[in-house]
mmCIF file of C-alpha atoms and ligand atoms in Angstrom:
data_model
loop_
_atom_site.group_PDB
_atom_site.id
_atom_site.type_symbol
_atom_site.label_atom_id
_atom_site.label_comp_id
_atom_site.label_asym_id
_atom_site.label_seq_id
_atom_site.Cartn_x
_atom_site.Cartn_y
_atom_site.Cartn_z
ATOM 1 C CA TRP A 93 3.612 15.910 -14.521
ATOM 2 C CA THR A 94 1.005 12.783 -14.052
ATOM 3 C CA GLU A 95 -1.126 10.600 -16.579
ATOM 4 C CA GLY A 96 -4.765 11.479 -17.025
ATOM 5 C CA THR A 97 -6.850 14.762 -17.048
ATOM 6 C CA ALA A 98 -5.739 18.081 -14.856
ATOM 7 C CA VAL A 99 -8.016 16.487 -12.252
ATOM 8 C CA ASP A 100 -6.114 13.454 -11.876
ATOM 9 C CA ALA A 101 -3.401 14.837 -11.719
ATOM 10 C CA GLN A 102 -4.581 17.310 -9.133
ATOM 11 C CA ARG A 103 -5.764 14.198 -7.419
ATOM 12 C CA SER A 104 -3.181 12.039 -7.110
ATOM 13 C CA LEU A 105 -0.425 15.625 -6.290
ATOM 14 C CA ALA A 106 -2.859 16.022 -3.391
ATOM 15 C CA GLU A 107 -2.157 12.180 -2.667
ATOM 16 C CA LEU A 108 0.657 12.968 -2.775
ATOM 17 C CA ALA A 109 1.050 15.145 0.092
ATOM 18 C CA ALA A 110 -0.609 13.204 2.159
ATOM 19 C CA LEU A 111 2.056 10.865 1.577
ATOM 20 C CA ALA A 112 4.913 12.340 2.205
ATOM 21 C CA GLU A 113 3.046 14.144 6.109
ATOM 22 C CA THR A 114 2.576 10.337 6.504
ATOM 23 C CA ALA A 115 6.472 10.276 6.452
ATOM 24 C CA GLY A 116 7.220 12.984 8.140
ATOM 25 C CA SER A 117 7.918 15.605 6.200
ATOM 26 C CA GLU A 118 6.355 19.252 5.620
ATOM 27 C CA VAL A 119 4.884 19.971 1.843
ATOM 28 C CA LEU A 120 5.598 23.708 1.195
ATOM 29 C CA GLU A 121 5.027 24.002 -2.151
ATOM 30 C CA ALA A 122 3.502 21.975 -4.930
ATOM 31 C CA PHE A 123 2.572 22.403 -9.046
ATOM 32 C CA VAL A 124 1.903 19.860 -11.693
ATOM 33 C CA GLN A 125 3.434 20.516 -15.273
ATOM 34 C CA ARG A 126 1.709 19.867 -18.508
ATOM 35 C CA ARG A 127 3.671 17.753 -21.159
ATOM 36 C CA ASP A 128 2.912 15.293 -23.765
ATOM 37 C CA LYS A 129 5.497 12.956 -21.845
ATOM 38 C CA PRO A 130 8.230 13.553 -18.996
ATOM 39 C CA ASP A 131 11.424 14.878 -20.438
ATOM 40 C CA ALA A 132 13.606 12.312 -21.048
ATOM 41 C CA ALA A 133 16.450 15.021 -19.174
ATOM 42 C CA THR A 134 14.663 15.975 -16.220
ATOM 43 C CA TYR A 135 11.399 14.676 -16.318
ATOM 44 C CA VAL A 136 9.913 18.402 -15.668
ATOM 45 C CA GLY A 137 11.508 19.808 -18.657
ATOM 46 C CA SER A 138 14.962 21.756 -18.143
ATOM 47 C CA GLY A 139 12.345 25.337 -18.117
ATOM 48 C CA LYS A 140 9.934 23.772 -15.218
ATOM 49 C CA ALA A 141 13.601 22.438 -13.415
ATOM 50 C CA ASN A 142 14.991 26.035 -13.435
ATOM 51 C CA GLU A 143 11.802 27.580 -11.610
ATOM 52 C CA ILE A 144 11.634 24.754 -9.657
ATOM 53 C CA ARG A 145 15.309 25.608 -8.583
ATOM 54 C CA ASP A 146 14.233 29.468 -7.621
ATOM 55 C CA ILE A 147 11.540 27.446 -5.662
ATOM 56 C CA VAL A 148 13.415 25.628 -3.663
ATOM 57 C CA ALA A 149 15.554 28.241 -2.801
ATOM 58 C CA ALA A 150 13.272 30.299 -1.632
ATOM 59 C CA THR A 151 11.666 28.300 0.638
ATOM 60 C CA GLY A 152 14.590 26.173 1.870
ATOM 61 C CA ALA A 153 12.946 23.168 0.926
ATOM 62 C CA ASP A 154 15.540 20.426 1.376
ATOM 63 C CA THR A 155 13.743 17.846 -0.966
ATOM 64 C CA VAL A 156 11.372 17.771 -4.055
ATOM 65 C CA ILE A 157 8.732 15.099 -4.663
ATOM 66 C CA CYS A 158 7.923 13.420 -8.342
ATOM 67 C CA ASP A 159 4.649 12.327 -8.986
ATOM 68 C CA GLY A 160 5.814 8.997 -10.417
ATOM 69 C CA GLU A 161 8.941 7.003 -11.142
ATOM 70 C CA LEU A 162 12.415 8.692 -12.799
ATOM 71 C CA THR A 163 14.552 6.470 -14.474
ATOM 72 C CA PRO A 164 17.758 6.576 -13.361
ATOM 73 C CA GLY A 165 19.385 9.044 -15.086
ATOM 74 C CA GLN A 166 16.156 11.941 -14.646
ATOM 75 C CA LEU A 167 16.708 10.937 -11.101
ATOM 76 C CA ASN A 168 20.441 12.101 -11.589
ATOM 77 C CA GLN A 169 20.001 14.595 -13.846
ATOM 78 C CA LEU A 170 17.296 16.672 -12.144
ATOM 79 C CA GLU A 171 19.656 16.193 -8.996
ATOM 80 C CA LYS A 172 22.304 18.116 -10.594
ATOM 81 C CA VAL A 173 19.673 21.134 -11.532
ATOM 82 C CA LEU A 174 17.957 21.798 -8.454
ATOM 83 C CA LYS A 175 21.179 21.235 -6.026
ATOM 84 C CA VAL A 176 18.993 18.905 -3.895
ATOM 85 C CA LYS A 177 17.528 15.400 -2.957
ATOM 86 C CA VAL A 178 14.826 13.775 -5.550
ATOM 87 C CA VAL A 179 12.161 11.536 -4.811
ATOM 88 C CA ASP A 180 10.327 9.571 -7.087
ATOM 89 C CA ARG A 181 7.077 8.383 -5.723
ATOM 90 C CA THR A 182 8.367 4.696 -5.917
ATOM 91 C CA ALA A 183 10.947 5.474 -3.169
ATOM 92 C CA LEU A 184 8.281 7.738 -1.049
ATOM 93 C CA ILE A 185 6.256 4.589 -0.935
ATOM 94 C CA LEU A 186 9.274 2.512 -0.224
ATOM 95 C CA ASP A 187 9.955 5.010 2.773
ATOM 96 C CA ILE A 188 6.571 5.156 4.118
ATOM 97 C CA PHE A 189 6.492 0.744 4.327
ATOM 98 C CA ALA A 190 10.139 0.621 5.867
ATOM 99 C CA GLN A 191 8.904 3.256 8.485
ATOM 100 C CA HIS A 192 5.674 1.081 8.935
ATOM 101 C CA ALA A 193 6.628 -2.343 8.874
ATOM 102 C CA THR A 194 7.284 -4.441 12.274
ATOM 103 C CA SER A 195 6.813 -8.248 11.441
ATOM 104 C CA ARG A 196 10.180 -9.620 10.958
ATOM 105 C CA GLU A 197 8.995 -10.834 7.531
ATOM 106 C CA GLY A 198 7.696 -7.486 6.566
ATOM 107 C CA LYS A 199 10.597 -5.656 7.239
ATOM 108 C CA ALA A 200 12.429 -8.246 5.499
ATOM 109 C CA GLN A 201 10.228 -7.846 2.182
ATOM 110 C CA VAL A 202 10.614 -3.797 1.997
ATOM 111 C CA GLU A 203 14.117 -3.345 2.056
ATOM 112 C CA LEU A 204 14.311 -6.189 -0.901
ATOM 113 C CA ALA A 205 11.864 -4.431 -2.353
ATOM 114 C CA GLN A 206 13.894 -0.881 -1.326
ATOM 115 C CA MET A 207 17.289 -2.914 -2.690
ATOM 116 C CA GLN A 208 15.646 -3.713 -6.039
ATOM 117 C CA TYR A 209 14.802 -0.171 -6.397
ATOM 118 C CA MET A 210 18.348 1.180 -5.795
ATOM 119 C CA LEU A 211 20.343 -0.722 -7.518
ATOM 120 C CA PRO A 212 19.936 0.563 -10.819
ATOM 121 C CA ARG A 213 19.854 3.866 -8.952
ATOM 122 C CA LEU A 214 23.654 2.752 -6.768
ATOM 123 C CA ARG A 215 26.037 6.245 -8.708
ATOM 124 C CA GLY A 216 22.613 8.631 -7.889
ATOM 125 C CA TRP A 217 22.015 7.545 -3.837
ATOM 126 C CA GLY A 218 25.919 7.960 -3.785
ATOM 127 C CA GLU A 219 25.973 10.888 -5.075
ATOM 128 C CA SER A 220 22.912 12.783 -3.112
ATOM 129 C CA LEU A 221 23.953 11.468 -0.064
ATOM 130 C CA SER A 222 27.539 12.562 -0.193
ATOM 131 C CA ARG A 223 26.293 16.153 -1.172
ATOM 132 C CA GLN A 224 23.736 15.235 1.823
ATOM 133 C CA ALA A 225 27.064 14.189 4.096
ATOM 134 C CA GLY A 226 28.950 17.823 2.339
ATOM 135 C CA GLY A 227 26.373 19.316 4.840
ATOM 136 C CA ARG A 228 23.875 21.242 1.698
ATOM 137 C CA VAL A 229 21.193 19.413 3.482
ATOM 138 C CA ALA A 230 20.648 20.548 7.105
ATOM 139 C CA GLY A 231 20.340 17.389 9.697
ATOM 140 C CA GLY A 232 19.751 15.185 6.526
ATOM 141 C CA GLY A 233 17.914 12.172 6.559
ATOM 142 C CA GLY A 234 14.659 12.384 5.231
ATOM 143 C CA ILE A 235 12.343 10.114 2.828
ATOM 144 C CA GLY A 236 14.742 7.997 0.534
ATOM 145 C CA THR A 237 17.317 7.997 3.055
ATOM 146 C CA ARG A 238 16.341 5.360 6.115
ATOM 147 C CA GLY A 239 16.666 2.114 4.831
ATOM 148 C CA PRO A 240 19.433 0.636 3.030
ATOM 149 C CA GLY A 241 20.046 3.475 1.512
ATOM 150 C CA GLU A 242 21.890 5.339 4.127
ATOM 151 C CA THR A 243 23.801 2.373 5.720
ATOM 152 C CA LYS A 244 25.068 1.157 2.481
ATOM 153 C CA ILE A 245 26.435 3.744 0.276
ATOM 154 C CA GLU A 246 29.374 2.328 -0.162
ATOM 155 C CA THR A 247 28.312 -1.089 -1.170
ATOM 156 C CA ASP A 248 29.217 -2.635 -4.572
ATOM 157 C CA ARG A 249 26.461 -4.408 -6.656
ATOM 158 C CA ARG A 250 27.894 -7.561 -5.878
ATOM 159 C CA ARG A 251 27.620 -6.808 -2.056
ATOM 160 C CA ILE A 252 23.561 -5.896 -2.201
ATOM 161 C CA ARG A 253 23.135 -8.522 -4.951
ATOM 162 C CA SER A 254 24.258 -11.385 -2.063
ATOM 163 C CA ARG A 255 22.054 -9.444 0.618
ATOM 164 C CA VAL A 256 19.102 -10.042 -2.406
ATOM 165 C CA SER A 257 19.632 -13.226 -2.822
ATOM 166 C CA LYS A 258 19.540 -13.546 1.348
ATOM 167 C CA LEU A 259 16.793 -11.718 2.044
ATOM 168 C CA ARG A 260 14.723 -13.919 -0.173
ATOM 169 C CA ARG A 261 15.779 -17.228 1.412
ATOM 170 C CA GLU A 262 14.338 -15.590 4.669
ATOM 171 C CA ILE A 263 11.200 -14.719 3.049
ATOM 172 C CA ALA A 264 10.364 -17.788 1.492
ATOM 173 C CA GLY A 265 11.498 -19.646 4.914
ATOM 174 C CA MET A 266 9.087 -17.559 6.288
ATOM 175 C CA ALA A 267 6.247 -17.802 3.737
ATOM 176 C CA THR A 268 6.802 -21.534 4.102
ATOM 177 C CA ALA A 269 6.140 -21.128 7.691
ATOM 178 C CA ARG A 270 2.621 -19.369 6.798
ATOM 179 C CA THR A 271 1.610 -21.496 4.115
ATOM 180 C CA THR A 272 2.307 -24.519 7.287
ATOM 181 C CA GLN A 273 -0.477 -22.512 9.528
ATOM 182 C CA ARG A 274 -2.445 -21.485 6.900
ATOM 183 C CA ASN A 275 -2.617 -25.736 6.348
ATOM 184 C CA SER A 276 -3.048 -26.221 9.100
ATOM 185 C CA ARG A 277 -6.659 -23.804 9.689
ATOM 186 C CA ASP A 278 -7.218 -25.206 6.000
ATOM 187 C CA ARG A 279 -7.172 -28.819 7.999
ATOM 188 C CA ASN A 280 -9.241 -27.459 11.304
ATOM 189 C CA ALA A 281 -11.225 -26.400 8.738
ATOM 190 C CA THR A 282 -11.985 -22.749 9.685
ATOM 191 C CA PRO A 283 -13.446 -20.988 7.040
ATOM 192 C CA SER A 284 -11.152 -17.593 5.896
ATOM 193 C CA VAL A 285 -11.769 -13.758 5.372
ATOM 194 C CA ALA A 286 -9.926 -11.790 3.889
ATOM 195 C CA ILE A 287 -10.556 -8.040 4.284
ATOM 196 C CA ALA A 288 -8.757 -6.126 0.817
ATOM 197 C CA GLY A 289 -9.592 -2.167 0.454
ATOM 198 C CA TYR A 290 -7.616 1.248 -0.977
ATOM 199 C CA THR A 291 -5.559 2.813 2.161
ATOM 200 C CA ASN A 292 -7.480 4.508 4.629
ATOM 201 C CA ALA A 293 -10.792 2.879 3.450
ATOM 202 C CA GLY A 294 -11.433 1.801 7.316
ATOM 203 C CA LYS A 295 -10.589 -1.464 6.520
ATOM 204 C CA SER A 296 -9.069 -1.323 9.996
ATOM 205 C CA SER A 297 -11.673 0.258 11.673
ATOM 206 C CA LEU A 298 -14.174 -2.224 10.442
ATOM 207 C CA LEU A 299 -11.400 -5.309 12.124
ATOM 208 C CA ASN A 300 -12.215 -3.451 14.537
ATOM 209 C CA GLN A 301 -16.441 -3.622 14.306
ATOM 210 C CA LEU A 302 -16.471 -8.116 14.021
ATOM 211 C CA THR A 303 -13.890 -8.671 16.290
ATOM 212 C CA ASP A 304 -13.112 -6.167 19.273
ATOM 213 C CA ALA A 305 -9.754 -6.813 18.472
ATOM 214 C CA GLY A 306 -8.313 -3.315 18.825
ATOM 215 C CA VAL A 307 -6.543 -2.199 16.023
ATOM 216 C CA LEU A 308 -4.477 0.526 15.935
ATOM 217 C CA VAL A 309 -6.815 2.795 13.999
ATOM 218 C CA GLN A 310 -5.097 5.498 12.130
ATOM 219 C CA ASP A 311 -6.378 8.874 9.605
ATOM 220 C CA ALA A 312 -2.940 8.194 8.010
ATOM 221 C CA LEU A 313 -1.998 6.626 4.995
ATOM 222 C CA PHE A 314 -1.139 3.201 5.424
ATOM 223 C CA ALA A 315 -0.980 2.277 9.270
ATOM 224 C CA THR A 316 -1.426 -1.105 8.028
ATOM 225 C CA LEU A 317 1.425 -2.807 6.797
ATOM 226 C CA ASP A 318 1.482 -6.479 8.474
ATOM 227 C CA PRO A 319 -1.234 -8.544 7.951
ATOM 228 C CA THR A 320 -2.946 -8.947 11.146
ATOM 229 C CA VAL A 321 -4.789 -12.486 12.058
ATOM 230 C CA ARG A 322 -7.949 -12.375 14.201
ATOM 231 C CA ARG A 323 -10.548 -14.834 14.981
ATOM 232 C CA ALA A 324 -14.042 -13.882 14.583
ATOM 233 C CA GLU A 325 -17.826 -15.449 15.173
ATOM 234 C CA THR A 326 -20.287 -15.610 12.163
ATOM 235 C CA VAL A 327 -23.908 -14.439 13.730
ATOM 236 C CA ASP A 328 -24.901 -18.362 14.108
ATOM 237 C CA GLY A 329 -21.854 -19.151 16.347
ATOM 238 C CA ARG A 330 -19.144 -20.486 13.743
ATOM 239 C CA GLU A 331 -15.818 -19.434 13.977
ATOM 240 C CA TYR A 332 -14.017 -17.832 11.703
ATOM 241 C CA THR A 333 -10.277 -16.280 10.061
ATOM 242 C CA LEU A 334 -10.094 -12.508 9.279
ATOM 243 C CA THR A 335 -7.632 -11.690 7.888
ATOM 244 C CA ASP A 336 -6.467 -7.170 7.516
ATOM 245 C CA THR A 337 -3.921 -7.114 4.705
ATOM 246 C CA VAL A 338 -1.550 -4.296 3.619
ATOM 247 C CA GLY A 339 -2.999 -0.637 2.237
ATOM 248 C CA PHE A 340 -3.397 -0.510 -1.330
ATOM 249 C CA VAL A 341 -2.135 2.540 -3.486
ATOM 250 C CA ARG A 342 -2.220 3.670 -6.629
ATOM 251 C CA HIS A 343 1.029 3.156 -8.782
ATOM 252 C CA LEU A 344 1.784 1.122 -5.995
ATOM 253 C CA PRO A 345 5.295 0.423 -7.121
ATOM 254 C CA HIS A 346 5.968 -2.973 -8.589
ATOM 255 C CA GLN A 347 8.850 -4.088 -6.438
ATOM 256 C CA LEU A 348 6.277 -4.143 -3.618
ATOM 257 C CA VAL A 349 3.843 -6.015 -5.404
ATOM 258 C CA ASP A 350 6.421 -8.675 -5.592
ATOM 259 C CA ALA A 351 7.885 -8.360 -2.184
ATOM 260 C CA PHE A 352 4.442 -8.793 -0.437
ATOM 261 C CA ARG A 353 3.032 -11.267 -2.788
ATOM 262 C CA SER A 354 3.583 -14.211 -0.449
ATOM 263 C CA THR A 355 1.586 -12.195 2.439
ATOM 264 C CA LEU A 356 -1.195 -11.333 -0.627
ATOM 265 C CA GLU A 357 -1.646 -15.247 -0.696
ATOM 266 C CA GLU A 358 -2.986 -15.141 2.671
ATOM 267 C CA VAL A 359 -6.137 -13.030 0.170
ATOM 268 C CA ALA A 360 -5.797 -15.910 -2.540
ATOM 269 C CA ALA A 361 -6.581 -18.554 -0.099
ATOM 270 C CA SER A 362 -9.055 -17.276 1.654
ATOM 271 C CA ASP A 363 -13.170 -18.236 0.971
ATOM 272 C CA LEU A 364 -14.562 -14.660 0.910
ATOM 273 C CA LEU A 365 -12.537 -11.013 0.479
ATOM 274 C CA LEU A 366 -14.437 -8.132 1.835
ATOM 275 C CA HIS A 367 -13.042 -5.118 0.094
ATOM 276 C CA ILE A 368 -13.961 -2.287 1.780
ATOM 277 C CA VAL A 369 -14.655 1.004 0.099
ATOM 278 C CA ASP A 370 -14.406 4.686 0.819
ATOM 279 C CA GLY A 371 -17.735 5.446 -0.327
ATOM 280 C CA SER A 372 -16.984 9.194 1.095
ATOM 281 C CA ASP A 373 -13.724 9.352 -1.126
ATOM 282 C CA PRO A 374 -14.221 11.449 -4.601
ATOM 283 C CA ASP A 375 -13.050 8.226 -6.532
ATOM 284 C CA PRO A 376 -14.117 5.170 -4.834
ATOM 285 C CA LEU A 377 -14.180 3.717 -8.432
ATOM 286 C CA GLY A 378 -10.860 4.595 -9.822
ATOM 287 C CA GLN A 379 -10.099 2.904 -5.336
ATOM 288 C CA ILE A 380 -11.832 -0.231 -6.462
ATOM 289 C CA ASN A 381 -10.045 -0.362 -10.031
ATOM 290 C CA ALA A 382 -6.529 0.326 -8.294
ATOM 291 C CA VAL A 383 -6.981 -2.899 -5.977
ATOM 292 C CA HIS A 384 -8.335 -5.142 -8.637
ATOM 293 C CA VAL A 385 -5.568 -4.425 -10.255
ATOM 294 C CA VAL A 386 -3.297 -5.438 -7.571
ATOM 295 C CA LEU A 387 -5.660 -8.694 -6.849
ATOM 296 C CA ASN A 388 -5.310 -9.570 -10.485
ATOM 297 C CA ASP A 389 -1.726 -9.497 -10.050
ATOM 298 C CA ILE A 390 -1.778 -12.150 -6.886
ATOM 299 C CA ASP A 391 -4.080 -14.769 -8.957
ATOM 300 C CA ALA A 392 -6.970 -13.693 -6.129
ATOM 301 C CA SER A 393 -9.302 -12.704 -8.355
ATOM 302 C CA SER A 394 -11.294 -15.642 -8.240
ATOM 303 C CA VAL A 395 -11.841 -15.699 -4.538
ATOM 304 C CA PRO A 396 -15.531 -14.390 -4.014
ATOM 305 C CA GLU A 397 -15.477 -10.471 -3.191
ATOM 306 C CA LEU A 398 -18.036 -9.178 -1.678
ATOM 307 C CA ILE A 399 -17.999 -5.706 -1.795
ATOM 308 C CA VAL A 400 -18.920 -2.866 1.300
ATOM 309 C CA VAL A 401 -18.633 0.720 1.087
ATOM 310 C CA ASN A 402 -18.201 2.302 3.866
ATOM 311 C CA LYS A 403 -18.304 5.417 5.274
ATOM 312 C CA VAL A 404 -21.893 6.182 4.430
ATOM 313 C CA ASP A 405 -22.448 8.319 7.968
ATOM 314 C CA ALA A 406 -19.840 11.319 5.242
ATOM 315 C CA MET A 407 -21.934 10.738 1.779
ATOM 316 C CA SER A 408 -24.289 13.423 0.821
ATOM 317 C CA GLU A 409 -27.244 11.227 -0.747
ATOM 318 C CA GLU A 410 -27.349 11.661 -3.643
ATOM 319 C CA ASP A 411 -23.650 10.362 -3.671
ATOM 320 C CA VAL A 412 -24.864 6.707 -2.479
ATOM 321 C CA LEU A 413 -27.465 6.589 -4.950
ATOM 322 C CA LEU A 414 -25.440 7.684 -7.596
ATOM 323 C CA LEU A 415 -23.082 4.989 -6.033
ATOM 324 C CA ARG A 416 -25.601 2.289 -5.638
ATOM 325 C CA GLN A 417 -26.061 2.430 -8.815
ATOM 326 C CA ALA A 418 -22.854 1.305 -9.759
ATOM 327 C CA LEU A 419 -22.565 -1.493 -6.728
ATOM 328 C CA PRO A 420 -25.507 -3.034 -6.594
ATOM 329 C CA GLY A 421 -24.655 -5.887 -4.904
ATOM 330 C CA ALA A 422 -22.485 -3.627 -2.518
ATOM 331 C CA VAL A 423 -22.699 -3.538 1.411
ATOM 332 C CA TRP A 424 -22.955 0.000 2.908
ATOM 333 C CA ILE A 425 -22.087 0.577 6.288
ATOM 334 C CA SER A 426 -19.778 2.807 8.520
ATOM 335 C CA ALA A 427 -17.479 1.173 11.141
ATOM 336 C CA ARG A 428 -17.912 4.673 12.419
ATOM 337 C CA THR A 429 -21.604 4.333 13.683
ATOM 338 C CA GLY A 430 -22.059 0.954 13.064
ATOM 339 C CA GLU A 431 -24.842 1.187 11.145
ATOM 340 C CA GLY A 432 -24.924 -1.655 9.125
ATOM 341 C CA ILE A 433 -22.531 -3.873 10.407
ATOM 342 C CA GLU A 434 -25.337 -6.547 11.086
ATOM 343 C CA ALA A 435 -26.354 -6.926 8.225
ATOM 344 C CA LEU A 436 -23.238 -7.129 7.316
ATOM 345 C CA ARG A 437 -22.466 -9.658 9.952
ATOM 346 C CA ASP A 438 -26.075 -12.217 8.256
ATOM 347 C CA VAL A 439 -23.829 -11.406 4.869
ATOM 348 C CA ILE A 440 -21.030 -13.104 6.024
ATOM 349 C CA ALA A 441 -22.493 -15.944 7.867
ATOM 350 C CA ALA A 442 -24.568 -16.591 4.352
ATOM 351 C CA ARG A 443 -21.629 -16.415 1.919
ATOM 352 C CA LEU A 444 -19.089 -18.148 4.164
ATOM 353 C CA PRO A 445 -18.821 -22.311 2.937
ATOM 354 C CA HIS A 446 -20.209 -24.044 6.213
ATOM 355 C CA PRO A 447 -18.235 -26.931 7.226
ATOM 356 C CA ALA A 448 -19.269 -30.932 6.310
ATOM 357 C CA VAL A 449 -21.415 -32.500 8.926
ATOM 358 C CA HIS A 450 -19.633 -34.872 11.521
ATOM 359 C CA VAL A 451 -21.737 -37.749 12.000
ATOM 360 C CA GLU A 452 -19.259 -39.624 14.848
ATOM 361 C CA VAL A 453 -21.287 -43.086 15.393
ATOM 362 C CA LEU A 454 -20.335 -44.399 19.288
ATOM 363 C CA VAL A 455 -19.625 -47.651 19.424
ATOM 364 C CA PRO A 456 -20.557 -49.272 22.319
HETATM 365 P P1 GDP B 165 -7.619 1.656 7.217
HETATM 366 O O1 GDP B 165 -5.807 2.011 6.413
HETATM 367 O O2 GDP B 165 -7.890 0.769 5.552
HETATM 368 O O3 GDP B 165 -7.306 0.003 7.847
HETATM 369 O O4 GDP B 165 -8.525 2.590 7.829
HETATM 370 P P2 GDP B 165 -8.394 3.165 9.175
HETATM 371 O O5 GDP B 165 -9.485 2.026 9.862
HETATM 372 O O6 GDP B 165 -7.491 3.273 10.410
HETATM 373 O O7 GDP B 165 -8.916 3.951 9.216
HETATM 374 C C1 GDP B 165 -8.925 5.512 8.057
HETATM 375 C C2 GDP B 165 -9.602 6.994 8.769
HETATM 376 O O8 GDP B 165 -10.874 6.637 8.657
HETATM 377 C C3 GDP B 165 -9.117 6.920 9.752
HETATM 378 O O9 GDP B 165 -9.601 7.913 10.600
HETATM 379 C C4 GDP B 165 -11.060 6.410 10.856
HETATM 380 O O10 GDP B 165 -11.340 7.014 11.454
HETATM 381 C C5 GDP B 165 -12.097 6.751 9.517
HETATM 382 N N1 GDP B 165 -13.012 6.214 9.516
HETATM 383 C C6 GDP B 165 -13.185 4.446 9.406
HETATM 384 N N2 GDP B 165 -14.629 4.371 9.302
HETATM 385 C C7 GDP B 165 -14.994 5.103 9.220
HETATM 386 C C8 GDP B 165 -16.815 5.302 8.430
HETATM 387 O O11 GDP B 165 -17.181 4.586 8.539
HETATM 388 N N3 GDP B 165 -17.087 7.096 8.387
HETATM 389 C C9 GDP B 165 -16.169 8.137 8.625
HETATM 390 N N4 GDP B 165 -16.195 8.743 8.517
HETATM 391 N N5 GDP B 165 -14.261 7.686 9.386
HETATM 392 C C10 GDP B 165 -14.081 6.395 8.598
#
């Protein structure tokens, strides 16, 4: 079950499958259930749940992933019927973030988000994990068991709450350090550009084009998690900082938006936002909206935004024409072939604030 039309559901499900593969799973079967609203007890309804149970048995699947956020009760109930681990979209996304976080701050933020997700679901997690320990699911592990879920089975809410407070304090400390760094950049009047965009839009590739930074480019959702700050130069020789941000995705769990708030403040504090859009995606405008929802949420909507449509090399002329009408002020590039990059550099130079002219008077 998902919101919207059948096409939306298929698209969302395809993205879910890609996310699951990014998390290291092999997707065996995908199906859509049409309902007016999710079933209060089992999310998919009891008939469908039985059907899925049979598919699980026939394919030997060890996990069922639902496209949406299930209530703790629905998770529990569905696991009882299916007899395998059930994971929802939120847990899957949290899991991917947990696997990819590299910085100390990123790790702490993801753990905090996982804790918050876990707290109301403690019972469900405990049950599914102990069932695993009983040997029903070969190999154990997998989505939803990495991170705090695995080691905290016996942990009571109080211990989790105290861990949450500790993480919050640590993160607040790290955010202060970052603000200090940012302030020192401000004092030096180095203009800053932030790159934001839907996951896989080509943010890392563009960062490389603009800075020769040698950032990892991956054809996987969420390659970019921790913000990278690089130095770059405008065509007229001024230095600016270029910050790559976390990948955005539809239905980014609210726990993560909260967790990444301080990281995303980099975006709110920048002089220019390059919003990268994958022009070859079936729904570029939908991606733009998903990013705008998050940007509004972190009060970054007042930062001047430049829409950069990427992957023109992979678009048909007809699609380019259509999208040009919808996005009149956009810059068109291919981070792969380099097409349009020079024009983009010119626009960046023109849009960045010029530093106040410094006149030094030398008194003899
Ligand atoms: P990010 O997740 O936004 O950082 O995206 P990446 O820069 O990692 O790129 C995601 C995928 O899109 C990679 O497979 C890139 O090779 C591919 N890609 C990036 N830019 C272009 C482009 O201009 N054209 C095409 N065809 N593919 C691109």
